[in-house]
Amino acid sequence: MASSSKLRAAKADEGEDLAIDMSPMIDMVFLLLIFFLVNATMIIVKMDPEVEPPVAKNSMKAEDGNGRIVINIRQEGELYSEAGEELTDDDVIDLVTKEKDVIVQQGYEPKLHLRGDKRAVFKHCRKVLRLSAKAGVDKVVFATYNFEK
Protein backbone atom coordinates (compact mmCIF):
# COMPACT_ATOMS: atom_id res chain seq x y z
CA MET A 1 0.00 0.00 0.00
CA ALA A 2 2.90 2.29 0.65
CA SER A 3 4.15 1.79 -2.89
CA SER A 4 0.80 2.72 -4.43
CA SER A 5 0.65 6.01 -2.49
CA LYS A 6 4.16 6.84 -3.73
CA LEU A 7 3.03 6.01 -7.26
CA ARG A 8 -0.04 8.24 -6.94
CA ALA A 9 2.09 11.08 -5.57
CA ALA A 10 4.55 10.77 -8.48
CA LYS A 11 1.73 10.77 -11.04
CA ALA A 12 0.06 13.75 -9.39
CA ASP A 13 3.21 15.90 -9.97
CA GLU A 14 3.21 15.18 -13.71
CA GLY A 15 0.06 17.21 -14.26
CA GLU A 16 1.64 20.47 -13.05
CA ASP A 17 3.50 22.57 -15.63
CA LEU A 18 6.97 23.80 -14.91
CA ALA A 19 7.35 27.57 -15.16
CA ILE A 20 10.44 29.75 -15.35
CA ASP A 21 10.44 33.06 -13.53
CA MET A 22 11.21 35.62 -16.27
CA SER A 23 11.45 38.72 -14.08
CA PRO A 24 15.23 38.40 -13.47
CA MET A 25 15.73 37.96 -17.24
CA ILE A 26 13.71 41.09 -17.99
CA ASP A 27 15.66 43.03 -15.36
CA MET A 28 18.92 41.92 -16.96
CA VAL A 29 17.75 43.01 -20.43
CA PHE A 30 16.87 46.47 -19.13
CA LEU A 31 20.21 46.76 -17.33
CA LEU A 32 22.08 45.84 -20.52
CA LEU A 33 20.00 48.31 -22.53
CA ILE A 34 20.79 51.13 -20.09
CA PHE A 35 24.48 50.16 -20.07
CA PHE A 36 24.76 50.36 -23.86
CA LEU A 37 22.81 53.62 -24.05
CA VAL A 38 25.04 55.26 -21.45
CA ASN A 39 28.25 54.06 -23.11
CA ALA A 40 27.23 54.93 -26.67
CA THR A 41 28.98 57.86 -28.30
CA MET A 42 26.68 60.24 -30.10
CA ILE A 43 28.20 61.64 -33.27
CA ILE A 44 26.31 64.65 -34.50
CA VAL A 45 27.56 66.86 -37.29
CA LYS A 46 25.66 70.14 -37.36
CA MET A 47 24.81 70.94 -40.95
CA ASP A 48 25.11 74.50 -42.20
CA PRO A 49 21.90 75.26 -44.17
CA GLU A 50 23.88 77.63 -46.42
CA VAL A 51 26.10 74.78 -47.66
CA GLU A 52 24.79 72.32 -50.25
CA PRO A 53 27.37 69.54 -50.73
CA PRO A 54 28.07 68.30 -54.26
CA VAL A 55 26.77 65.04 -55.70
CA ALA A 56 29.27 62.22 -56.28
CA LYS A 57 27.80 58.98 -57.59
CA ASN A 58 30.70 56.91 -56.21
CA SER A 59 30.64 58.46 -52.74
CA MET A 60 30.54 56.16 -49.73
CA LYS A 61 29.35 56.66 -46.20
CA ALA A 62 32.26 57.10 -43.80
CA GLU A 63 32.62 54.17 -41.43
CA ASP A 64 34.16 56.04 -38.51
CA GLY A 65 32.65 59.31 -37.37
CA ASN A 66 35.04 59.93 -34.49
CA GLY A 67 37.76 62.54 -34.61
CA ARG A 68 36.19 64.92 -37.10
CA ILE A 69 36.96 68.62 -37.28
CA VAL A 70 34.16 70.20 -39.33
CA ILE A 71 34.72 73.26 -41.52
CA ASN A 72 32.02 74.57 -43.85
CA ILE A 73 32.84 76.44 -47.06
CA ARG A 74 29.97 78.54 -48.37
CA GLN A 75 29.34 79.49 -52.00
CA GLU A 76 31.43 82.69 -51.99
CA GLY A 77 34.33 81.04 -50.13
CA GLU A 78 33.50 82.12 -46.57
CA LEU A 79 34.71 79.65 -43.96
CA TYR A 80 32.56 78.67 -40.98
CA SER A 81 33.08 76.36 -38.02
CA GLU A 82 30.57 73.70 -37.04
CA ALA A 83 29.21 76.12 -34.43
CA GLY A 84 28.46 78.68 -37.15
CA GLU A 85 31.31 81.11 -36.41
CA GLU A 86 33.00 82.77 -39.37
CA LEU A 87 36.67 81.85 -39.62
CA THR A 88 39.75 83.64 -40.93
CA ASP A 89 42.86 81.76 -42.03
CA ASP A 90 44.43 82.11 -38.58
CA ASP A 91 41.18 80.99 -36.95
CA VAL A 92 41.21 77.81 -39.06
CA ILE A 93 44.74 76.97 -37.91
CA ASP A 94 43.82 77.68 -34.26
CA LEU A 95 40.58 75.67 -34.47
CA VAL A 96 42.23 72.66 -36.10
CA THR A 97 45.14 72.72 -33.63
CA LYS A 98 42.85 72.88 -30.57
CA GLU A 99 40.44 70.25 -31.86
CA LYS A 100 43.33 67.98 -32.90
CA ASP A 101 44.76 68.04 -29.37
CA VAL A 102 41.39 67.16 -27.82
CA ILE A 103 40.77 64.36 -30.34
CA VAL A 104 44.22 62.84 -29.84
CA GLN A 105 43.69 62.83 -26.06
CA GLN A 106 40.44 60.91 -26.62
CA GLY A 107 42.41 58.27 -28.54
CA TYR A 108 41.10 58.98 -32.04
CA GLU A 109 42.81 60.03 -35.23
CA PRO A 110 41.93 63.63 -36.20
CA LYS A 111 40.34 64.15 -39.62
CA LEU A 112 39.22 67.29 -41.39
CA HIS A 113 35.53 66.99 -42.33
CA LEU A 114 35.22 69.45 -45.19
CA ARG A 115 31.68 70.49 -46.17
CA GLY A 116 32.06 72.59 -49.28
CA ASP A 117 29.18 74.08 -51.23
CA LYS A 118 28.83 72.61 -54.70
CA ARG A 119 28.88 76.12 -56.21
CA ALA A 120 32.11 77.11 -54.39
CA VAL A 121 35.38 77.24 -56.29
CA PHE A 122 37.86 74.48 -55.39
CA LYS A 123 40.61 76.99 -54.56
CA HIS A 124 38.78 77.65 -51.27
CA CYS A 125 38.92 73.94 -50.43
CA ARG A 126 42.61 73.86 -51.31
CA LYS A 127 43.23 76.81 -48.96
CA VAL A 128 41.52 75.00 -46.07
CA LEU A 129 43.46 71.82 -46.85
CA ARG A 130 46.77 73.73 -46.67
CA LEU A 131 45.79 75.47 -43.43
CA SER A 132 44.74 72.16 -41.90
CA ALA A 133 48.00 70.51 -42.95
CA LYS A 134 49.89 73.42 -41.40
CA ALA A 135 48.02 72.72 -38.14
CA GLY A 136 48.97 69.02 -38.32
CA VAL A 137 45.87 67.32 -39.73
CA ASP A 138 46.34 65.75 -43.15
CA LYS A 139 43.45 63.27 -43.32
CA VAL A 140 40.38 64.67 -45.07
CA VAL A 141 36.77 63.55 -45.41
CA PHE A 142 34.78 65.38 -48.09
CA ALA A 143 31.05 65.65 -47.50
CA THR A 144 29.04 64.69 -50.60
CA TYR A 145 25.66 63.29 -51.52
CA ASN A 146 25.46 60.20 -53.68
CA PHE A 147 22.12 61.30 -55.18
CA GLU A 148 20.52 64.60 -56.10
CA LYS A 149 18.44 66.12 -53.29
PDB file of C-alpha atoms in Angstrom, residues 10-96:
ATOM      1  CA  ALA A  10       4.554  10.772  -8.483  1.00  0.00           C
ATOM      2  CA  LYS A  11       1.727  10.766 -11.036  1.00  0.00           C
ATOM      3  CA  ALA A  12       0.058  13.755  -9.386  1.00  0.00           C
ATOM      4  CA  ASP A  13       3.211  15.903  -9.968  1.00  0.00           C
ATOM      5  CA  GLU A  14       3.211  15.181 -13.712  1.00  0.00           C
ATOM      6  CA  GLY A  15       0.064  17.214 -14.255  1.00  0.00           C
ATOM      7  CA  GLU A  16       1.642  20.470 -13.046  1.00  0.00           C
ATOM      8  CA  ASP A  17       3.497  22.572 -15.626  1.00  0.00           C
ATOM      9  CA  LEU A  18       6.974  23.796 -14.909  1.00  0.00           C
ATOM     10  CA  ALA A  19       7.352  27.574 -15.165  1.00  0.00           C
ATOM     11  CA  ILE A  20      10.440  29.753 -15.347  1.00  0.00           C
ATOM     12  CA  ASP A  21      10.438  33.059 -13.532  1.00  0.00           C
ATOM     13  CA  MET A  22      11.211  35.618 -16.275  1.00  0.00           C
ATOM     14  CA  SER A  23      11.446  38.722 -14.083  1.00  0.00           C
ATOM     15  CA  PRO A  24      15.231  38.402 -13.475  1.00  0.00           C
ATOM     16  CA  MET A  25      15.731  37.959 -17.237  1.00  0.00           C
ATOM     17  CA  ILE A  26      13.714  41.093 -17.989  1.00  0.00           C
ATOM     18  CA  ASP A  27      15.657  43.027 -15.360  1.00  0.00           C
ATOM     19  CA  MET A  28      18.922  41.916 -16.963  1.00  0.00           C
ATOM     20  CA  VAL A  29      17.752  43.009 -20.431  1.00  0.00           C
ATOM     21  CA  PHE A  30      16.874  46.472 -19.133  1.00  0.00           C
ATOM     22  CA  LEU A  31      20.211  46.757 -17.334  1.00  0.00           C
ATOM     23  CA  LEU A  32      22.076  45.839 -20.520  1.00  0.00           C
ATOM     24  CA  LEU A  33      20.005  48.309 -22.526  1.00  0.00           C
ATOM     25  CA  ILE A  34      20.788  51.127 -20.094  1.00  0.00           C
ATOM     26  CA  PHE A  35      24.484  50.157 -20.067  1.00  0.00           C
ATOM     27  CA  PHE A  36      24.764  50.361 -23.863  1.00  0.00           C
ATOM     28  CA  LEU A  37      22.813  53.625 -24.047  1.00  0.00           C
ATOM     29  CA  VAL A  38      25.043  55.264 -21.453  1.00  0.00           C
ATOM     30  CA  ASN A  39      28.250  54.060 -23.107  1.00  0.00           C
ATOM     31  CA  ALA A  40      27.225  54.926 -26.674  1.00  0.00           C
ATOM     32  CA  THR A  41      28.977  57.864 -28.299  1.00  0.00           C
ATOM     33  CA  MET A  42      26.681  60.242 -30.096  1.00  0.00           C
ATOM     34  CA  ILE A  43      28.204  61.636 -33.266  1.00  0.00           C
ATOM     35  CA  ILE A  44      26.311  64.646 -34.502  1.00  0.00           C
ATOM     36  CA  VAL A  45      27.558  66.861 -37.285  1.00  0.00           C
ATOM     37  CA  LYS A  46      25.664  70.136 -37.365  1.00  0.00           C
ATOM     38  CA  MET A  47      24.810  70.944 -40.953  1.00  0.00           C
ATOM     39  CA  ASP A  48      25.105  74.505 -42.202  1.00  0.00           C
ATOM     40  CA  PRO A  49      21.903  75.263 -44.174  1.00  0.00           C
ATOM     41  CA  GLU A  50      23.885  77.630 -46.415  1.00  0.00           C
ATOM     42  CA  VAL A  51      26.101  74.776 -47.660  1.00  0.00           C
ATOM     43  CA  GLU A  52      24.794  72.324 -50.252  1.00  0.00           C
ATOM     44  CA  PRO A  53      27.372  69.541 -50.734  1.00  0.00           C
ATOM     45  CA  PRO A  54      28.072  68.299 -54.259  1.00  0.00           C
ATOM     46  CA  VAL A  55      26.767  65.036 -55.701  1.00  0.00           C
ATOM     47  CA  ALA A  56      29.272  62.222 -56.280  1.00  0.00           C
ATOM     48  CA  LYS A  57      27.797  58.980 -57.594  1.00  0.00           C
ATOM     49  CA  ASN A  58      30.703  56.910 -56.208  1.00  0.00           C
ATOM     50  CA  SER A  59      30.638  58.458 -52.742  1.00  0.00           C
ATOM     51  CA  MET A  60      30.535  56.156 -49.726  1.00  0.00           C
ATOM     52  CA  LYS A  61      29.351  56.659 -46.201  1.00  0.00           C
ATOM     53  CA  ALA A  62      32.264  57.104 -43.805  1.00  0.00           C
ATOM     54  CA  GLU A  63      32.624  54.168 -41.433  1.00  0.00           C
ATOM     55  CA  ASP A  64      34.157  56.038 -38.507  1.00  0.00           C
ATOM     56  CA  GLY A  65      32.647  59.312 -37.366  1.00  0.00           C
ATOM     57  CA  ASN A  66      35.038  59.934 -34.486  1.00  0.00           C
ATOM     58  CA  GLY A  67      37.763  62.539 -34.612  1.00  0.00           C
ATOM     59  CA  ARG A  68      36.193  64.919 -37.102  1.00  0.00           C
ATOM     60  CA  ILE A  69      36.962  68.619 -37.282  1.00  0.00           C
ATOM     61  CA  VAL A  70      34.161  70.202 -39.327  1.00  0.00           C
ATOM     62  CA  ILE A  71      34.724  73.255 -41.518  1.00  0.00           C
ATOM     63  CA  ASN A  72      32.022  74.573 -43.849  1.00  0.00           C
ATOM     64  CA  ILE A  73      32.841  76.442 -47.065  1.00  0.00           C
ATOM     65  CA  ARG A  74      29.974  78.540 -48.375  1.00  0.00           C
ATOM     66  CA  GLN A  75      29.342  79.492 -52.000  1.00  0.00           C
ATOM     67  CA  GLU A  76      31.425  82.686 -51.988  1.00  0.00           C
ATOM     68  CA  GLY A  77      34.327  81.035 -50.128  1.00  0.00           C
ATOM     69  CA  GLU A  78      33.499  82.123 -46.570  1.00  0.00           C
ATOM     70  CA  LEU A  79      34.712  79.655 -43.957  1.00  0.00           C
ATOM     71  CA  TYR A  80      32.558  78.670 -40.977  1.00  0.00           C
ATOM     72  CA  SER A  81      33.075  76.359 -38.025  1.00  0.00           C
ATOM     73  CA  GLU A  82      30.566  73.695 -37.043  1.00  0.00           C
ATOM     74  CA  ALA A  83      29.211  76.119 -34.432  1.00  0.00           C
ATOM     75  CA  GLY A  84      28.459  78.680 -37.155  1.00  0.00           C
ATOM     76  CA  GLU A  85      31.309  81.113 -36.407  1.00  0.00           C
ATOM     77  CA  GLU A  86      32.997  82.773 -39.370  1.00  0.00           C
ATOM     78  CA  LEU A  87      36.671  81.855 -39.617  1.00  0.00           C
ATOM     79  CA  THR A  88      39.745  83.636 -40.926  1.00  0.00           C
ATOM     80  CA  ASP A  89      42.860  81.755 -42.033  1.00  0.00           C
ATOM     81  CA  ASP A  90      44.432  82.109 -38.576  1.00  0.00           C
ATOM     82  CA  ASP A  91      41.177  80.986 -36.953  1.00  0.00           C
ATOM     83  CA  VAL A  92      41.208  77.810 -39.061  1.00  0.00           C
ATOM     84  CA  ILE A  93      44.739  76.969 -37.909  1.00  0.00           C
ATOM     85  CA  ASP A  94      43.822  77.676 -34.263  1.00  0.00           C
ATOM     86  CA  LEU A  95      40.579  75.668 -34.474  1.00  0.00           C
ATOM     87  CA  VAL A  96      42.229  72.665 -36.104  1.00  0.00           C
TER      88      VAL A  96
END
